[in-house]
CSV table of C-alpha atoms and ligand atoms in Angstrom, one decimal:
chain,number,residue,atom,x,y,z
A,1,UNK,CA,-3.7,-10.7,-5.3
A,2,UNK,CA,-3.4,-9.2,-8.8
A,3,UNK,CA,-5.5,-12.5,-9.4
A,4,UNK,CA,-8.8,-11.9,-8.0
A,5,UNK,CA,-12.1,-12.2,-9.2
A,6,UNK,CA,-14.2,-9.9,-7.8
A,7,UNK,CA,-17.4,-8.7,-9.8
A,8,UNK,CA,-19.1,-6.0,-9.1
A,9,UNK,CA,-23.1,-4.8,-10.5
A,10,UNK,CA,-22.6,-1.8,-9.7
A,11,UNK,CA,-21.4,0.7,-12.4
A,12,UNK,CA,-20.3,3.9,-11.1
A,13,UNK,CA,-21.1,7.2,-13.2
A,14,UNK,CA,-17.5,8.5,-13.0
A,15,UNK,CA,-14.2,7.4,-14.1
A,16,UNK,CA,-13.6,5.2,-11.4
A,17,UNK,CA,-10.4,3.4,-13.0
A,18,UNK,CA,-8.5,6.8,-13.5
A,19,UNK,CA,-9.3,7.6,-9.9
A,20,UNK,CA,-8.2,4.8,-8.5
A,21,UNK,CA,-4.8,4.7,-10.5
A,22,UNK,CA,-4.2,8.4,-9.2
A,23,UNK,CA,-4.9,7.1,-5.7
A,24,UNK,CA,-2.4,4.1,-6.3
A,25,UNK,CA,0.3,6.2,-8.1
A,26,UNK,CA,0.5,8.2,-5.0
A,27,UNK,CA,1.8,5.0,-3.4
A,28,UNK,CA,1.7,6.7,0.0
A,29,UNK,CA,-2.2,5.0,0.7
A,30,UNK,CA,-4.5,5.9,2.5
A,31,UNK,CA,-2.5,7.3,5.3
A,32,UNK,CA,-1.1,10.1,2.6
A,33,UNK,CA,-4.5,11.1,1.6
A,34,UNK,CA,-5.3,11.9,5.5
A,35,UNK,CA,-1.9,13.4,6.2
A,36,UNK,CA,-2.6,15.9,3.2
A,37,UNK,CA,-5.6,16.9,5.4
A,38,UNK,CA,-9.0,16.0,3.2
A,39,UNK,CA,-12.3,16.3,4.6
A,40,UNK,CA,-14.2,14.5,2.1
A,41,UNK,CA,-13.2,11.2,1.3
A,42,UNK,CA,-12.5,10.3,-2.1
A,43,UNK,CA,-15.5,8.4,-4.1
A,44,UNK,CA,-13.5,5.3,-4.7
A,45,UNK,CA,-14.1,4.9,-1.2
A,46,UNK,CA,-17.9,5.4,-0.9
A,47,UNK,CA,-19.8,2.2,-0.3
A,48,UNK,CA,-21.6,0.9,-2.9
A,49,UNK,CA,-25.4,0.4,-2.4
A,50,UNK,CA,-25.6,-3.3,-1.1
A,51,UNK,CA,-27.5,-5.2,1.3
A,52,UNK,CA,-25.0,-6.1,2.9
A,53,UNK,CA,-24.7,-2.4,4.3
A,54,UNK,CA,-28.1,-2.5,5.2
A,55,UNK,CA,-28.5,-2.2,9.2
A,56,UNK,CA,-30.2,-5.1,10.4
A,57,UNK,CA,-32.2,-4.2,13.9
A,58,UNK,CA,-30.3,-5.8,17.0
A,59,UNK,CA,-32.0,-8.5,18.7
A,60,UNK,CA,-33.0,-8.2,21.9
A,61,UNK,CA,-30.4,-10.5,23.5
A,62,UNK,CA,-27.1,-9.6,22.0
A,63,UNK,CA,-25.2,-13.4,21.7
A,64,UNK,CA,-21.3,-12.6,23.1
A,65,UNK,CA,-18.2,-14.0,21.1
A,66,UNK,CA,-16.4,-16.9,23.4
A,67,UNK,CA,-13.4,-15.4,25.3
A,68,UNK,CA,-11.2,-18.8,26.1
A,69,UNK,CA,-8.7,-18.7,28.6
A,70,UNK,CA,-5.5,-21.1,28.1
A,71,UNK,CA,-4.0,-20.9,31.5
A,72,UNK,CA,-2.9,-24.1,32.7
A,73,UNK,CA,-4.3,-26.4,29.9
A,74,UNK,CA,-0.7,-28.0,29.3
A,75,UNK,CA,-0.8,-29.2,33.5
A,76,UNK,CA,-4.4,-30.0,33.9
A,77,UNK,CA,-6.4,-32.0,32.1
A,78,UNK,CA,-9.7,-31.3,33.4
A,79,UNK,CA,-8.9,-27.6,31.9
A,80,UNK,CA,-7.6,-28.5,28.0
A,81,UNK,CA,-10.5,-30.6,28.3
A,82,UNK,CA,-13.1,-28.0,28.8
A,83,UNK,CA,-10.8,-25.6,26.6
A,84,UNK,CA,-11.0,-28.2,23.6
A,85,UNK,CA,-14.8,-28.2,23.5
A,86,UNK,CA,-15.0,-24.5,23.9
A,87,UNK,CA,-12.9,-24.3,20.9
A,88,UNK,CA,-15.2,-26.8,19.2
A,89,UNK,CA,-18.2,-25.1,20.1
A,90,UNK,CA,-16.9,-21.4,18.9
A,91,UNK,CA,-15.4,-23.7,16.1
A,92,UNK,CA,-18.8,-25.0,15.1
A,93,UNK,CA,-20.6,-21.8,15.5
A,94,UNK,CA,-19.5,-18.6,15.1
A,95,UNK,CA,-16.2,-19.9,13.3
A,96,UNK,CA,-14.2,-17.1,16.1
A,97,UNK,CA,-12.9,-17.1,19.4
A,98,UNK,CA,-10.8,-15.1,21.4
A,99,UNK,CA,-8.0,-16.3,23.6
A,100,UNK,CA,-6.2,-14.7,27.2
A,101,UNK,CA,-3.3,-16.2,28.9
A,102,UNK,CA,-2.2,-17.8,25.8
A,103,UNK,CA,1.8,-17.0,26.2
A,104,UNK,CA,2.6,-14.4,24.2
A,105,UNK,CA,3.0,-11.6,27.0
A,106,UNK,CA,2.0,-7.9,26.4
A,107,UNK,CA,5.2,-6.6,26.2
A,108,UNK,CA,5.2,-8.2,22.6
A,109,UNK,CA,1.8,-7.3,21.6
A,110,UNK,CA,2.3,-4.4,22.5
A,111,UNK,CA,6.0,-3.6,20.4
A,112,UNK,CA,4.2,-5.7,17.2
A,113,UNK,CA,1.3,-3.2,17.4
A,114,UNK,CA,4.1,-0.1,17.3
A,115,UNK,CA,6.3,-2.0,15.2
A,116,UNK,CA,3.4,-2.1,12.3
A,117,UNK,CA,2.4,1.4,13.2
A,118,UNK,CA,6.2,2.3,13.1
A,119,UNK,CA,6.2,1.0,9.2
A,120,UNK,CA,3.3,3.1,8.5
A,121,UNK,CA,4.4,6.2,10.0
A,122,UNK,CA,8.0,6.0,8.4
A,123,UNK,CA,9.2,8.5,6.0
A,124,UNK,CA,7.1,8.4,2.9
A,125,UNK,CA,9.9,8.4,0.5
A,126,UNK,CA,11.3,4.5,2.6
A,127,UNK,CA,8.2,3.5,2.9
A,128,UNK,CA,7.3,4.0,-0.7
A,129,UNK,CA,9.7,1.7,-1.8
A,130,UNK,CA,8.1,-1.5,-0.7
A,131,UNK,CA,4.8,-0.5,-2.4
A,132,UNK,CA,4.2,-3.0,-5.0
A,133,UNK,CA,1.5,-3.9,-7.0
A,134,UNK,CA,1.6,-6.0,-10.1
A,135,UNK,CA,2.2,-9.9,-10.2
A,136,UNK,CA,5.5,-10.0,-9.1
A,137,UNK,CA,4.0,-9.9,-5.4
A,138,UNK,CA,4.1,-14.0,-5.3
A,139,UNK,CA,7.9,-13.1,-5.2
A,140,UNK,CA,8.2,-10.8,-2.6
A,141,UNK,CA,8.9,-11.2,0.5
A,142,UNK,CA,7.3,-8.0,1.7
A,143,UNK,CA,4.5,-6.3,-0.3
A,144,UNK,CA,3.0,-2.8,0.9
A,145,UNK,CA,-0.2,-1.1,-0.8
A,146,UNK,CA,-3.8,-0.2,0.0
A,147,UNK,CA,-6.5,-2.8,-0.9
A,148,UNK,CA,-4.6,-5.9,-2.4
A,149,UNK,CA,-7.8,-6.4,-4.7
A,150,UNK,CA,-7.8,-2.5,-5.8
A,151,UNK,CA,-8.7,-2.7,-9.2
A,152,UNK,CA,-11.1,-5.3,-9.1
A,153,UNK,CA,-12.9,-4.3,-5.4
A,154,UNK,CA,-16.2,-2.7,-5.9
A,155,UNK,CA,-15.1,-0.1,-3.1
A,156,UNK,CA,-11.7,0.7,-1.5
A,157,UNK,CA,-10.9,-0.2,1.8
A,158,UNK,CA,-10.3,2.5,4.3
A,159,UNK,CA,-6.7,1.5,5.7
A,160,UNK,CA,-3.4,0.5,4.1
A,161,UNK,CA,-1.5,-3.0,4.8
A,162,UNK,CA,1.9,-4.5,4.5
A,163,UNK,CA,2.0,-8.6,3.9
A,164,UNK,CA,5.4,-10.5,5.5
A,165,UNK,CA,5.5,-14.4,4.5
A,166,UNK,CA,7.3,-15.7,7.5
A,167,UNK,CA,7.1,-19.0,6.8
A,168,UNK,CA,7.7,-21.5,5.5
A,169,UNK,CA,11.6,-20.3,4.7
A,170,UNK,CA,11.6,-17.3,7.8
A,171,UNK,CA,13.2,-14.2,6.4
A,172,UNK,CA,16.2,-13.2,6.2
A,173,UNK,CA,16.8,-10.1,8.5
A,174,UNK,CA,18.0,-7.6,5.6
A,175,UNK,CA,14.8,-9.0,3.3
A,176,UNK,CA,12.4,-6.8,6.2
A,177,UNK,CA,11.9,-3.5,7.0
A,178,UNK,CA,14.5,-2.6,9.5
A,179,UNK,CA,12.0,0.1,11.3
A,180,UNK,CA,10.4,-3.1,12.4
A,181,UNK,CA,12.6,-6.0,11.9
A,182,UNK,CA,13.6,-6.9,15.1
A,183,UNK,CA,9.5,-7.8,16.4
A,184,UNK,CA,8.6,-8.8,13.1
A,185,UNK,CA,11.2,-12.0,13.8
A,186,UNK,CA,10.1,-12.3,17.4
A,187,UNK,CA,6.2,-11.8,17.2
A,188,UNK,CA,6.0,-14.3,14.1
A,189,UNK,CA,8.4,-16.9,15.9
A,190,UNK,CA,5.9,-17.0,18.8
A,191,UNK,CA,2.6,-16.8,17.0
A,192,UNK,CA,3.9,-19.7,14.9
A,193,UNK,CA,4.4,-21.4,18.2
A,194,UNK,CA,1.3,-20.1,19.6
A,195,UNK,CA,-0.9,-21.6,15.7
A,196,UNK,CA,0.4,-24.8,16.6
A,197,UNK,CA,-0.9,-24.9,19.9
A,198,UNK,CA,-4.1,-23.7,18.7
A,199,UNK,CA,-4.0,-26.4,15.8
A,200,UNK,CA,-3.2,-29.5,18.7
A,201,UNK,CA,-6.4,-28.3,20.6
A,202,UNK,CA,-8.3,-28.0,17.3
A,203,UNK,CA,-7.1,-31.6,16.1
A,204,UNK,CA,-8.3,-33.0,19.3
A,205,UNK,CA,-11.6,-31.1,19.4
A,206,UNK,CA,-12.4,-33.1,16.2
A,207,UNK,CA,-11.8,-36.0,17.9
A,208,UNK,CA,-8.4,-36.4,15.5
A,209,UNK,CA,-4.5,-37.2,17.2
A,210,UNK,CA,-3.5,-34.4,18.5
A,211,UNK,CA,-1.0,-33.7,15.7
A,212,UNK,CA,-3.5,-34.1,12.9
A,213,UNK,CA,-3.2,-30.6,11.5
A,214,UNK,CA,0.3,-29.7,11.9
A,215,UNK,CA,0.9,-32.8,10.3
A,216,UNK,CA,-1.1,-32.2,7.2
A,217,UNK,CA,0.9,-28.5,7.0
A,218,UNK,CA,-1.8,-26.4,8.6
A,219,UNK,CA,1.4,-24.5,9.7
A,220,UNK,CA,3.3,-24.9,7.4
A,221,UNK,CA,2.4,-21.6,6.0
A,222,UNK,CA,2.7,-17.7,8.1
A,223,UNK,CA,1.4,-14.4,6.6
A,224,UNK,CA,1.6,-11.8,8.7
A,225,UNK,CA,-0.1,-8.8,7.5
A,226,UNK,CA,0.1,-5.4,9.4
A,227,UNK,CA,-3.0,-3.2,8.9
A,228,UNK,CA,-3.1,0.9,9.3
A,229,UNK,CA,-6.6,2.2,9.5
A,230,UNK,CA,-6.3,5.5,9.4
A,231,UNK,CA,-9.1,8.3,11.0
A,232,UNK,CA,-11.7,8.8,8.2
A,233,UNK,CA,-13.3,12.6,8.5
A,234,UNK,CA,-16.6,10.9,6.8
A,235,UNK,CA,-16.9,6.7,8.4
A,236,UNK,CA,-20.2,6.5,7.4
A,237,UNK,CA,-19.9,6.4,3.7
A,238,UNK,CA,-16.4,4.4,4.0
A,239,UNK,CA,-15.6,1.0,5.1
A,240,UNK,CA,-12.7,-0.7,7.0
A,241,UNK,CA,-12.1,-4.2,5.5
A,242,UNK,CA,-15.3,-5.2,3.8
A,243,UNK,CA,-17.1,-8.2,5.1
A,244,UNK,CA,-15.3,-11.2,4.0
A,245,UNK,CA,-14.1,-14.6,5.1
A,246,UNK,CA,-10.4,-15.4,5.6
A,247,UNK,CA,-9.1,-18.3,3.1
A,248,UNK,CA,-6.3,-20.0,5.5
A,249,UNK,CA,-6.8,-22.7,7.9
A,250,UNK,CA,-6.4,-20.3,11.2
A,251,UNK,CA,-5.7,-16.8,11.7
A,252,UNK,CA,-4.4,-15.1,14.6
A,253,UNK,CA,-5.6,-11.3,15.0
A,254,UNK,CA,-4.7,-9.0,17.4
A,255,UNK,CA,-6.3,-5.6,17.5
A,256,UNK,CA,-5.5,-2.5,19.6
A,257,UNK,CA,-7.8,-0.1,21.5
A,258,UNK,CA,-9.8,1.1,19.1
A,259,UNK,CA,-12.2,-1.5,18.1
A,260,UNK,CA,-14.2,-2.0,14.6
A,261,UNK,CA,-13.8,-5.7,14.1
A,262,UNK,CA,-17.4,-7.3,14.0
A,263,UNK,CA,-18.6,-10.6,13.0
A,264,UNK,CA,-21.3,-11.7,11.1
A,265,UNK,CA,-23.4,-14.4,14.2
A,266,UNK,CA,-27.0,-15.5,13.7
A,267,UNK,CA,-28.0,-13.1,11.0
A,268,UNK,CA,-26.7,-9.8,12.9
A,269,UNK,CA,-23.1,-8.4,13.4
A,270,UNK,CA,-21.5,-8.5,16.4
A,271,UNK,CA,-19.0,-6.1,17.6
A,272,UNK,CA,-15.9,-8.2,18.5
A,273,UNK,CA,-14.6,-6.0,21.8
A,274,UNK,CA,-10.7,-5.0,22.3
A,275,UNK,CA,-9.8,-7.1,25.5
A,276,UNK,CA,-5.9,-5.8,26.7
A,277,UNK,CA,-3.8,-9.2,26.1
A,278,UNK,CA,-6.1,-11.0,24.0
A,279,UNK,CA,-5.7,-12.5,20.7
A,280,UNK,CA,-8.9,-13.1,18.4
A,281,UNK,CA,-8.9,-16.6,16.5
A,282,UNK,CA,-11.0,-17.3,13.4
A,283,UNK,CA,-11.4,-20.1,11.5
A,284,UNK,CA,-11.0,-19.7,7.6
A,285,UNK,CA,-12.4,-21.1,4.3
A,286,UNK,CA,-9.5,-23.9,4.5
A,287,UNK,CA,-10.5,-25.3,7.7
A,288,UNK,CA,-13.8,-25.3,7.1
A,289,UNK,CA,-13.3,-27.4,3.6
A,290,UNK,CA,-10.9,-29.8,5.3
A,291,UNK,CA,-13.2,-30.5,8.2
A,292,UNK,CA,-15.9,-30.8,5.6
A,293,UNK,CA,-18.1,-27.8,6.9
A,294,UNK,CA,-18.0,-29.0,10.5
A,295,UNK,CA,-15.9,-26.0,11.1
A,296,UNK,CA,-17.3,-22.6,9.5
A,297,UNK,CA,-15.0,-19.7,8.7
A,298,UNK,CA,-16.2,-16.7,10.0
A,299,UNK,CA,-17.5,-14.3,8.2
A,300,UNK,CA,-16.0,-10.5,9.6
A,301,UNK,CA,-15.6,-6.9,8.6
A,302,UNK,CA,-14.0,-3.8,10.4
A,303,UNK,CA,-15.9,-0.8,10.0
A,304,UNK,CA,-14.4,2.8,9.2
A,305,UNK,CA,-14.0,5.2,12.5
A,306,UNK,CA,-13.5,8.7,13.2
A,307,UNK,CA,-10.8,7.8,15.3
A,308,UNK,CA,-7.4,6.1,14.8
A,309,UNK,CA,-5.3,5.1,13.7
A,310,UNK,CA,-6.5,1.4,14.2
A,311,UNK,CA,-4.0,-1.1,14.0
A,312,UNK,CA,-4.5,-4.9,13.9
A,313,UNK,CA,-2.1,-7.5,12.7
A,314,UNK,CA,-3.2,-10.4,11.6
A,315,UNK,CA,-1.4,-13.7,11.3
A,316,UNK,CA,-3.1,-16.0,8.6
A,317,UNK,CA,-2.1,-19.6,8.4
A,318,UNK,CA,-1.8,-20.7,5.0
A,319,UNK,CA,1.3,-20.8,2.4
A,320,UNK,CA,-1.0,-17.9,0.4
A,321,UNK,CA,0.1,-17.6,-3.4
A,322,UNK,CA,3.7,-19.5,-2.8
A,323,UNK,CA,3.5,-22.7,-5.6
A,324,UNK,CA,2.7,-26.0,-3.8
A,325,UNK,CA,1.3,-28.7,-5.0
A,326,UNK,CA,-0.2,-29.5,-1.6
A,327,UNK,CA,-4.1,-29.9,-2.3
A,328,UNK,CA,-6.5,-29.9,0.7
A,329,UNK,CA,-9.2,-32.2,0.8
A,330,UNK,CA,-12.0,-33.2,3.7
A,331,UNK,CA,-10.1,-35.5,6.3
A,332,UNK,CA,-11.4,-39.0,5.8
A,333,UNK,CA,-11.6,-39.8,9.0
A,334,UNK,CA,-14.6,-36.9,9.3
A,335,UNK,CA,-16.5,-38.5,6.8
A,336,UNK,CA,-19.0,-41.5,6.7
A,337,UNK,CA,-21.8,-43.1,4.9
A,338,UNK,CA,-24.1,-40.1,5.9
A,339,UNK,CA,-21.6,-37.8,5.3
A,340,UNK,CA,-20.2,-37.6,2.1
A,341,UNK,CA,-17.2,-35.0,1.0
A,342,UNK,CA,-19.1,-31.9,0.4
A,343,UNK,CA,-16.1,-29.8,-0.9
A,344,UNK,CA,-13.8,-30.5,-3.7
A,345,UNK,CA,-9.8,-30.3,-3.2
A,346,UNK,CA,-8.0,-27.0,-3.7
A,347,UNK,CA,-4.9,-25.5,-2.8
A,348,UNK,CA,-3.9,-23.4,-0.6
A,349,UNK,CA,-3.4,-20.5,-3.5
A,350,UNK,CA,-6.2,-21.6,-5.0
A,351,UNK,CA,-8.4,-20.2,-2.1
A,352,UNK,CA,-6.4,-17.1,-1.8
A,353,UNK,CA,-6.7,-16.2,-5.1
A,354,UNK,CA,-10.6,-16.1,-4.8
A,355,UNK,CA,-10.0,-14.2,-1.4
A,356,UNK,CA,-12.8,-12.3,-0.9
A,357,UNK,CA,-13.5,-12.7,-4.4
A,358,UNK,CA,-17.2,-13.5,-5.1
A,359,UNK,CA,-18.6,-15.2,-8.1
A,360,UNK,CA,-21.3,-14.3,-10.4
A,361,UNK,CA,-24.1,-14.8,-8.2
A,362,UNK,CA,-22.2,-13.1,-5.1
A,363,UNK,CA,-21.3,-16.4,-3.4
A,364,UNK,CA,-18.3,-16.6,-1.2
A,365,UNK,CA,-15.4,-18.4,-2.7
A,366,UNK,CA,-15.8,-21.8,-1.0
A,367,UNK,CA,-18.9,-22.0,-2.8
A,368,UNK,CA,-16.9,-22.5,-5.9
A,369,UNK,CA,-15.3,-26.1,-4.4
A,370,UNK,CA,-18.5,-27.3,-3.4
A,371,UNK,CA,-19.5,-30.6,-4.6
B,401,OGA,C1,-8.0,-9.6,7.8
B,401,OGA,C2,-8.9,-9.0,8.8
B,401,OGA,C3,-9.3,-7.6,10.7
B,401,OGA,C4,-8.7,-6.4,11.3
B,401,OGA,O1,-6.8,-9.2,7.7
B,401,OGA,O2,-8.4,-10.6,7.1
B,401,OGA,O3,-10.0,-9.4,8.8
B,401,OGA,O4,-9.1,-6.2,12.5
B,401,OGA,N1,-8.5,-8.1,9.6
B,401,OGA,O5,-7.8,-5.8,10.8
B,402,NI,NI1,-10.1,-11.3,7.8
């Protein structure tokens, strides 16, 4: 954030920087521009012309994203067994999984999806005062705004966010929005428990002790990041979250009713379905460097709908732009003669601060630690 490196070929014919200043001066997002009741989105937010917007035909047999169900796994063996190779095999493949009957109940999914809405809906003249955007956001606890990479974005994402670090060093209460405080604590607490899980049966799936990743501080690190996607009067010139790949090692995503999340799967995208109770887990650019590209991170976008709000909160597991000197490196015990490190070492904020950021040639960030 504030560090990314985004390009973009495409030169709009318009003042595109004073526009998108006005639009962040508002500091009331997206959400305000809806609320002040426009028909016709903005042009910072019309798609440029890509081929990644092209539609690509459907096959004929549309593949379905892995839905893995946890019950039971820490009693029977037989189950975690079958659990960890259906994790390895999503793992391995699409790079995305979702997960039922994985202990977080639905009273709690359902209070973090109205606690993030909650924030959003709040008075503008509160809300506006955790909107940040300059460098100082490695200091903050809480940052609020619309499109982190703004500035440097080719096109403006249709929805507005707010990023909590939970961990390491949890909050204090009075640091976090009280309109949402109370879920914020307990939601993150479990989810934390929940990564960790995740992480054992991950470990394991890579034939590593089970404790391999939490030991190396795969959860070490909690960003919890609250999205508002509001109704957009024109979806088909707009986008959601453009496609992109998450940097962390794991991230947790639950969605609401609405729908929009799709993932890129043998050359076509796949709409990844709201299922009541379930949480979607993807792998990101840090798992797949560490497991030298055994794991892939998937690649994913939400696109813009004509109804909403949308909310999704999404629990990324990395240490993001805190300083550490932790680098990450491809676990020796995954490599051999035949299989040499194919990715250099990088830090955790090293990855983030290429987030979504492509370089010259378009590549995905990743492709800058290749060896
Ligand atoms: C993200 C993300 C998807 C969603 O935050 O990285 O991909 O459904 N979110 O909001
Ligand atoms: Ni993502």
């Amino acid at each position: 954030m504030g560090l990314m490196s985004t390009t973009s070929k495409f030169e709009p014919d318009y003042d595109r920087k004073a526009e998108l200043k006005s639009f962040d001066e508002t500091k009331t997002g997206v959400k305000g521009l809806v609320d002040s009741g426009i028909t016709h989105i903005p042009r910072i937010f019309h798609r440029p012309p890509s081929p990644e917007n092209t539609i690509i035909e459907p096959s004929h047999s549309i593949p379905n994203l892995a839905t893995i169900d946890m019950q039971g796994i820490d009693k029977d063996l037989i189950k975690r067994k079958e659990v960890i190779k259906n994790i390895k095999d999503a793992f391995e493949s699409w790079g995305m999984f979702q997960i039922v009957n994985h202990g977080i109940s639905n009273t709690i999914l359902d209070e973090i999806i109205n606690g993030v809405k909650r924030f959003h809906d709040q008075d503008t003249d509160v809300k506006k005062h955790w909107y940040i955007r300059d460098n100082s956001v490695e200091q903050r606890r809480v940052v609020y705004n619309s499109s982190f990479d703004l500035y440097t974005a080719p096109v403006a994402n249709w929805r507005d966010t707010f990023i909590v670090t939970m961990a390491p060093n949890p909050p204090q209460p009075h640091e976090l929005p009280p309109i949402c405080r109370d879920i914020l604590i307990e939601y993150s607490k479990q989810v934390l428990k929940l990564g960790e899980r995740v992480l054992q049966l991950v470990s394991e799936g890579l034939g590593l002790d089970v404790d391999h990743l939490t030991k190396m501080g795969c959860a070490e690190g909690v960003l919890l990041v609250g999205h508002y996607y509001p109704p957009c009067p024109q979806p088909e010139l707009a986008i959601g979250t453009p496609n992109h790949k998450d940097h962390g090692f794991i991230t947790i995503l639950l969605q609401d009713h609405i729908g929009g999340l799709q993932v890129f799967f043998q050359n076509q995208w796949i709409d990844v379905p709201p299922i009541p109770g379930a949480l979607v887990v993807n792998a990101g650019d840090l798992l797949q460097l560490i497991t030298n590209g055994k794991f892939v991170s998937a690649k994913h976008k939400v696109v813009a709908k004509n109804i909403g709000p949308r909310i999704s909160v999404a629990s990324s597991f990395s240490t993001g732009l805190l300083p550490s000197s932790k680098v990450f490196e491809p676990i020796k015990e995954l490599l051999s003669e035949d299989n040499g490190a194919k990715y250099r070492c990088a830090t955790a904020k090293e990855l983030m601060c290429h987030y979504r950021g492509k370089g010259p040639d378009g590549k995905f960030a990743l492709s800058l630690y290749e060896i």
